[in-house]
Each structure stands twice: as structure tokens, then as C-alpha cells.
Coordinates of C-alpha atoms in Angstrom, one line a residue:
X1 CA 135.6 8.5 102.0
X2 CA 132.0 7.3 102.3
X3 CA 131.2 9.8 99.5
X4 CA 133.4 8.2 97.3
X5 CA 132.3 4.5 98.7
X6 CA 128.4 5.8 97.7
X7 CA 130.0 6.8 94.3
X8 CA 131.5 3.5 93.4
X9 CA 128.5 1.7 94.8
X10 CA 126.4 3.6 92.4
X11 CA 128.5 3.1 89.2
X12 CA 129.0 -0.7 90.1
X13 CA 125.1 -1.1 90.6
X14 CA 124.9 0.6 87.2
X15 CA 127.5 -0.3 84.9
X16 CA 129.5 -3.1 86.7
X17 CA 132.4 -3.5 88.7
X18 CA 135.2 -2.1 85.9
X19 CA 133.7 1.5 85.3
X20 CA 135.0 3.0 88.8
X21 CA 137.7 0.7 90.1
X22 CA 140.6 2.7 88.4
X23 CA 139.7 5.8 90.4
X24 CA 138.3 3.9 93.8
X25 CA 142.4 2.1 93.7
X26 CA 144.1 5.1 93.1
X27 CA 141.9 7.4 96.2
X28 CA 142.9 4.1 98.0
X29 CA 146.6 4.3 97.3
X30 CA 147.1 7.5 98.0
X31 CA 144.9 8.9 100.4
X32 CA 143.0 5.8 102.2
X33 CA 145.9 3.8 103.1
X34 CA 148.0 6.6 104.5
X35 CA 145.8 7.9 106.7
X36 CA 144.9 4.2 107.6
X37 CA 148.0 3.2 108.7
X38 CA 149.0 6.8 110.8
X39 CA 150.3 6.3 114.5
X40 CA 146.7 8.0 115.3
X41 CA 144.1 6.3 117.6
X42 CA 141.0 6.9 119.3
X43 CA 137.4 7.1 117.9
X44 CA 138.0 9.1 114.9
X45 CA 141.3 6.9 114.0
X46 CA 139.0 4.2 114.6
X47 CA 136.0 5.5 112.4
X48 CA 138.5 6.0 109.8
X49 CA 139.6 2.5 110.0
X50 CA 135.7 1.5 109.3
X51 CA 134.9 3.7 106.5
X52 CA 138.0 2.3 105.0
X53 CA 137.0 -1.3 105.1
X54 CA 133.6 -0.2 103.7
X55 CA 135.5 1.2 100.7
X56 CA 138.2 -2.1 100.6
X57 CA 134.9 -4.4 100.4
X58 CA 133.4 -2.1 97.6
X59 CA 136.6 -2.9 95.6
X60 CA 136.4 -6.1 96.6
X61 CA 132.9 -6.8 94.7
X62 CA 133.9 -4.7 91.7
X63 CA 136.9 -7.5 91.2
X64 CA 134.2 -10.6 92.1
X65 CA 132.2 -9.1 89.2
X66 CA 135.2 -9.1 87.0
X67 CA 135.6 -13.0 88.1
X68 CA 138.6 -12.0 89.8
X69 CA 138.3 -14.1 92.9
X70 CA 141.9 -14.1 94.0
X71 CA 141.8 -10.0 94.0
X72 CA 138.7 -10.1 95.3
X73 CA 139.2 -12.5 98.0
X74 CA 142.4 -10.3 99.2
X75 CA 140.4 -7.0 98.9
X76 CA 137.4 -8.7 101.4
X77 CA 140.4 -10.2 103.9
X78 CA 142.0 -6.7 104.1
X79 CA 138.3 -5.2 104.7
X80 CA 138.0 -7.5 107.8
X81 CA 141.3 -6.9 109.4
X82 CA 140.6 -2.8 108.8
X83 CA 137.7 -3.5 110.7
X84 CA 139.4 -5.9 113.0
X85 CA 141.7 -3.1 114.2
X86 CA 139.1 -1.0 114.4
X87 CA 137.6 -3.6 117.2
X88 CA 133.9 -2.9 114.9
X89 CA 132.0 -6.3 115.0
X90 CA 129.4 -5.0 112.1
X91 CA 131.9 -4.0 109.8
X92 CA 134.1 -7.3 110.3
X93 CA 130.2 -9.1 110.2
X94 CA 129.7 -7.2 106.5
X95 CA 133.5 -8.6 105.2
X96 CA 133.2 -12.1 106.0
X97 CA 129.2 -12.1 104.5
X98 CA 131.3 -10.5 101.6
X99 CA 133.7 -13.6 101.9
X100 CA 130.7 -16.2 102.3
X101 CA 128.5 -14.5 98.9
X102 CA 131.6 -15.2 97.3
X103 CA 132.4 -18.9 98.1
X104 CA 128.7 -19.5 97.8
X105 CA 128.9 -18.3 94.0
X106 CA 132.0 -20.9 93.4
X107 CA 130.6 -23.3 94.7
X108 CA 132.0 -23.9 98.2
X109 CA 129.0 -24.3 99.8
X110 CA 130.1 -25.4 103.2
X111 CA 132.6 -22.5 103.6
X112 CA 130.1 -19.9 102.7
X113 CA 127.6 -21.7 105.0
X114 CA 130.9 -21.2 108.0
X115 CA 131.8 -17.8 106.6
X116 CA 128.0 -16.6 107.2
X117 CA 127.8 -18.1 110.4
X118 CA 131.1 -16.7 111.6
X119 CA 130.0 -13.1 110.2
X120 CA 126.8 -13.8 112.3
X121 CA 128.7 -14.0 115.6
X122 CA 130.2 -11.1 115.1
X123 CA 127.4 -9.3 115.4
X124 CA 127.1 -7.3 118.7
X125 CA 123.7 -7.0 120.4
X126 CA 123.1 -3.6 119.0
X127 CA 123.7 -4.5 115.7
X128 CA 121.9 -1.7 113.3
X129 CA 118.9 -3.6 112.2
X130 CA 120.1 -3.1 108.3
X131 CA 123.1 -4.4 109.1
X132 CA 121.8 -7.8 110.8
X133 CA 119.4 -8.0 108.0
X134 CA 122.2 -7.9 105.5
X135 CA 123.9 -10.8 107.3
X136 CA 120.7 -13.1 108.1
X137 CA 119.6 -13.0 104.8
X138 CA 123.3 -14.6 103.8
X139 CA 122.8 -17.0 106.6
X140 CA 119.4 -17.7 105.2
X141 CA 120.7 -18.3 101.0
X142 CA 123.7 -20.5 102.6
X143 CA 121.7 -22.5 104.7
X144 CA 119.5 -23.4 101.9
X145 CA 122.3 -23.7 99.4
X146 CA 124.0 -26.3 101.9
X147 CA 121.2 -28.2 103.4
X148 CA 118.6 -28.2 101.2
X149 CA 116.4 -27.9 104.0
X150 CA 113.7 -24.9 104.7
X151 CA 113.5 -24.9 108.4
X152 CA 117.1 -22.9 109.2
X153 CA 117.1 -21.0 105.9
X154 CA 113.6 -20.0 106.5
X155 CA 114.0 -19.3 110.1
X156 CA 117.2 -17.0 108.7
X157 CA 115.1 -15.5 105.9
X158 CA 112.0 -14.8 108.7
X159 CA 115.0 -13.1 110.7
X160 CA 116.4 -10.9 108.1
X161 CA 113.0 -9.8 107.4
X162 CA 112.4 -8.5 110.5
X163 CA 115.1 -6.1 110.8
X164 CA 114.6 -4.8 106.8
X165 CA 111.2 -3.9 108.3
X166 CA 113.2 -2.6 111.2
X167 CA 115.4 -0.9 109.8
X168 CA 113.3 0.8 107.3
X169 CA 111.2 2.0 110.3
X170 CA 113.7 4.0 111.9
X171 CA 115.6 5.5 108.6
X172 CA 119.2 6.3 108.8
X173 CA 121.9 5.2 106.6
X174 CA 121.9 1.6 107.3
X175 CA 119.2 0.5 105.7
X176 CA 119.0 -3.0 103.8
X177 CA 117.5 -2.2 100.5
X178 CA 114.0 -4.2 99.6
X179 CA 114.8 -4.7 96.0
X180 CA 118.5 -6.8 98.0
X181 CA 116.0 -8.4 100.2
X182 CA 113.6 -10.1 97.9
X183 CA 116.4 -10.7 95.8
X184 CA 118.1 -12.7 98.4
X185 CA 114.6 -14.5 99.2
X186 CA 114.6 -15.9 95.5
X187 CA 117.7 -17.5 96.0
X188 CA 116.5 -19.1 98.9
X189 CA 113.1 -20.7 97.7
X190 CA 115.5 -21.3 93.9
X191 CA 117.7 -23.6 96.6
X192 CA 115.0 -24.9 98.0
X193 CA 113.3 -26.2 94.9
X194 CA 110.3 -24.1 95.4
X195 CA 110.1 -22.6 92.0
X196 CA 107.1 -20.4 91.6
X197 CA 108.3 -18.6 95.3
X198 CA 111.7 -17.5 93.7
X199 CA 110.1 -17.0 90.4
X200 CA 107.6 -14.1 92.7
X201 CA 110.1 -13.0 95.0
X202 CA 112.7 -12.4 91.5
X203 CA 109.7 -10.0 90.3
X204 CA 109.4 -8.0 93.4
X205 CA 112.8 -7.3 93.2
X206 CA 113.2 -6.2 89.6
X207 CA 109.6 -4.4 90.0
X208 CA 111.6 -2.4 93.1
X209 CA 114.8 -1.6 91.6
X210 CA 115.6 2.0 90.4
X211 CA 115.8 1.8 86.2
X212 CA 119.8 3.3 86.3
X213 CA 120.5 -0.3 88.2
X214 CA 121.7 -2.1 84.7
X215 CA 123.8 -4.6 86.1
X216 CA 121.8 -5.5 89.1
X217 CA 118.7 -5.8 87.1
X218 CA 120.6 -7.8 84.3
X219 CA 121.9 -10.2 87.1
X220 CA 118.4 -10.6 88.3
X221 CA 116.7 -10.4 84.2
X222 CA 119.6 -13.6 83.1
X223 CA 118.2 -15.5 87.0
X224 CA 114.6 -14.7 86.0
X225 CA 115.3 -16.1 82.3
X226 CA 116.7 -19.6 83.9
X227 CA 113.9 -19.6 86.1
X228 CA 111.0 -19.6 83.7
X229 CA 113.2 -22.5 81.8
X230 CA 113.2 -24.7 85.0
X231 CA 109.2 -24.1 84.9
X232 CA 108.7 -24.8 81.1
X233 CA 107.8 -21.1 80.5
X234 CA 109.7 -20.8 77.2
X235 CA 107.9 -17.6 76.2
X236 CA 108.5 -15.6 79.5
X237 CA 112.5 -17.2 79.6
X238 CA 112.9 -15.7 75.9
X239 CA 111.1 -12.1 77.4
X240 CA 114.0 -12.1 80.3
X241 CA 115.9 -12.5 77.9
X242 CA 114.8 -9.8 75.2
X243 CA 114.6 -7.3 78.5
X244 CA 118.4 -8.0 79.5
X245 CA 119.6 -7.6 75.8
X246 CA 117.8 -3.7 76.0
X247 CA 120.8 -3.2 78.3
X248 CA 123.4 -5.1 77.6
X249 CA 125.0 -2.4 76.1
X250 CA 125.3 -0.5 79.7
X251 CA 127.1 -2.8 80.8
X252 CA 130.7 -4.0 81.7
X253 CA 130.4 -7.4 83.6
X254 CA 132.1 -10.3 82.8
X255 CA 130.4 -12.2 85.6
X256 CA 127.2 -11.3 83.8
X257 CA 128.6 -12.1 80.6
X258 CA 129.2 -15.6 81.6
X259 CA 125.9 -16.2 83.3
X260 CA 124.3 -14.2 79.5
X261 CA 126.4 -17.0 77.5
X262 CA 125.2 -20.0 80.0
X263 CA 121.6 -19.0 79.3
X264 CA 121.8 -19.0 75.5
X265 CA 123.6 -22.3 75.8
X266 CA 120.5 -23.8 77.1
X267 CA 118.4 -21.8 74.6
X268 CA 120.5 -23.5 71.8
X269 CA 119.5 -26.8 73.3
X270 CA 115.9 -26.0 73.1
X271 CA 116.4 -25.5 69.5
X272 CA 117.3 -21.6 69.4

């Protein structure tokens, strides 16, 4: 199961959320849920349970990036209450800062901002450092997002930080990636209004990503585009731009599509 979790996280990184989905549903179906819901119980029962709400949240994403929010909200709520019967505090942590990524994007601001805190508190004391670092760094792009202020989204970003370092210390397979990190850090200082912070931390990341990562780096290629506009840099917005278009052609993502068709919108504007 976590093979084919790393599988679908790897096509979805690549290509979008579509390209896998079809064969992550059907492994679901018909071997995931079984086994999930077999009178078995101790650790390896509960294991089970864990890997499967790691695979429920994948699925979950791969419908957010088809702007499928109701099938994707479901997905993330049946990811917590696997983990939930599992009694795991990370992996219930990981489904609600699933749930809170999501509101944030629509626009709910002051659910996301509940849904990171609540995913915060679930946290035990020892917490893999990845795994608190994935979670802060929500905290941190919610706070912002909500308050407009630096001082808890900063102190949340400081936090997250930490761990990454942590975490990349002491190996292991919970590791927050950097490229994730500085990614999230952009969309703090973007909240924030401090433009040329976002604009470096956006760079770092798509410096640090592996070149197969299409749709992540198209994501963060349309963000970087609409962030040289909000600084006047025409020329660098319209060499986002150019970049993204090289691999448009990978990709499968409505979500990106939309975010592709806002961007030329404003190019229009500017007079084409």
C-alpha cells in the first residue's frame, strides 16, 4: 500500500491529479477497503488503518486538483476517521492540514485557519519532525492568510523550519521536502504583502524541485508569473509564463488550467 501511495504521489507531482486516480480507486476498492474494515486488531490492524488514510488523502488531492472539492472533501474526512480508528494523532494531524489547504484555496479563510489549528493539536509530543513541519508550515500560510499579521505566521513559519532542518538531520521516510517548504514560505510573505520575500522564497523552490515535477513546478511557474505582475516586472511575468507553456503539454490539471487562464486574463489587460 505505501508503494502504491509513493506511486500516485509521483504521477500526481508529475502529471496531475487524473493520470493515476483510476488505478489508486480501483486498488482501493478492492483490496484497501476490505482489509480495512476486517474484524482484525492490534498494531498491524492498526498500521494498516494508517497506510490506508495516507493512500485515502492521496486520492483526496488528486480530486482537489481536478476542482472536485465535494470528492475531495469526502476523500480527506474518510482519511481522518481511518486514522481516527487507528488512535494515530499524526496521521489524523496530516488529514485535517489536507482539509485546511483546501478551505484556504476556496477561500474560507477562518475554517482553514481552525482546521490547521485543530490538526496542530493533534500532534503528539513525538511527533516526527517532518511531520510537525508539514503541519506548522499550514499553521503558518493560514495565519497569514487570516490575519494579515507576521508575528503568529512567522512564529509558525520559524517553527516548521526547525523540524525541516530536523528532520532532514535524522533521514527516514518522513521527511518534509525543501522545495514544499520554501514553497509554503512564499505564500506566507505573498499574504503578508511582502513581495520580493515570496518572489525569493518562489525561486528557491522551483530552483530545488526535481525537472519530472510538471505540475508542481507549473503551479509554482503560473504563482511566480502573478508575482512579477504585482511588482511591475512585465518581462520576468511573460518568462513565467513562456517556462510553464514548455510543459503545459505534461500536464492534466484543471486547477492549473484555471489559475493558466486567470493569468492570461490579466496579460490581456496589460494589452497582450
Amino acid at each position: 500500500m505505501r508503494e502504491m501511495t509513493a506511486f500516485g504521489a509521483r504521477h500526481y507531482d508529475g502529471y496531475g491529479g487524473a493520470i493515476a486516480r483510476g488505478l489508486l480507486l480501483g486498488y482501493l476498492r478492492d483490496h484497501v477497503l476490505p482489509w480495512a474494515k476486517s474484524p482484525a486488531g492490534g498494531p498491524r490492524h492498526r498500521e494498516l488503518l494508517v497506510a490506508a488514510a495516507q493512500l485515502v488523502r492521496l486520492v483526496g488531492r488528486t480530486y482537489t486538483d481536478d476542482n472536485r472539492h465535494g470528492e475531495a472533501q469526502r476523500h480527506y474526512r474518510l482519511a481522518y476517521q481511518l486514522a481516527a480508528e487507528a488512535q494515530d494523532g499524526p496521521a489524523q494531524a496530516m488529514a485535517l492540514r489536507d482539509q485546511s489547504t483546501q478551505a484556504g484555496a476556496l477561500g474560507h479563510q477562518a475554517y482553514a485557519a481552525r482546521l490547521a489549528d485543530a490538526a496542530a493539536e493533534h500532534l503528539p509530543p513525538d511527533a516526527a519532525p517532518g511531520v510537525r513541519a508539514f503541519v506548522l508550515a499550514q499553521q503558518a500560510v493560514a495565519a497569514a492568510r487570516l490575519l494579515g499579521r507576521s508575528g503568529p505566521a512567522l512564529k509558525h513559519l520559524e517553527g516548521a523550519q526547525h523540524w525541516a532542518g530536523r528532520a532532514a538531520a535524522e533521514g527516514g521516510p518522513h521527511r518534509y521536502p525543501e522545495p514544499a517548504l520554501l514553497y509554503q514560505a512564499a505564500q506566507v510573505h505573498r499574504s503578508l504583502r511582502a513581495t520580493e520575500l515570496s518572489l525569493s522564497y518562489l525561486r528557491a523552490s522551483l530552483r530545488a524541485r526535481p525537472p519530472g515535477e510538471h505540475r508542481t513546478i507549473g503551479v509554482s511557474l503560473l504563482q511566480l508569473a502573478h508575482l512579477e505582475l504585482d511588482s511591475g516586472n512585465i518581462h520576468q511575468a511573460r518568462r513565467a509564463y513562456a517556462n510553464f507553456r514548455e510543459r503545459q503539454d505534461a500536464l492534466r490539471s484543471p486547477a492549473t488550467a484555471l489559475q493558466l487562464s486567470r493569468l492570461e486574463g490579466r496579460f490581456a489587460r496589460l494589452g497582450g
